[in-house]
């Protein structure tokens, strides 16, 4: 399986889990999970995918990526 597609699947799964939370909290929780549990190389690949358009990312996941990128 394509590594990027797998990362997108995982990010979307995390975002879907938190999507029942209020939006700001869902974004923060998704970003926190990715920051805490994902290897820096995984995050870098996800960032590159988002920077290239990332149209297949859940809206919460896309926003979480933005939060993580700002924190770098």
mmCIF file of C-alpha atoms in Angstrom, residues 14 18 21 24-34:
data_model
loop_
_atom_site.group_PDB
_atom_site.id
_atom_site.type_symbol
_atom_site.label_atom_id
_atom_site.label_comp_id
_atom_site.label_asym_id
_atom_site.label_seq_id
_atom_site.Cartn_x
_atom_site.Cartn_y
_atom_site.Cartn_z
ATOM 1 C CA UNK A 14 -8.128 10.061 14.161
ATOM 2 C CA UNK A 18 -12.638 13.435 17.419
ATOM 3 C CA UNK A 21 -16.103 17.157 19.737
ATOM 4 C CA UNK A 24 -11.620 23.632 17.916
ATOM 5 C CA UNK A 25 -11.276 20.796 20.408
ATOM 6 C CA UNK A 26 -11.428 18.179 17.645
ATOM 7 C CA UNK A 27 -8.615 19.933 15.780
ATOM 8 C CA UNK A 28 -6.530 20.294 18.954
ATOM 9 C CA UNK A 29 -7.037 16.656 19.959
ATOM 10 C CA UNK A 30 -6.222 15.402 16.462
ATOM 11 C CA UNK A 31 -3.076 17.541 16.340
ATOM 12 C CA UNK A 32 -2.099 16.404 19.826
ATOM 13 C CA UNK A 33 -2.483 12.758 18.932
ATOM 14 C CA UNK A 34 -0.402 13.122 15.773
#
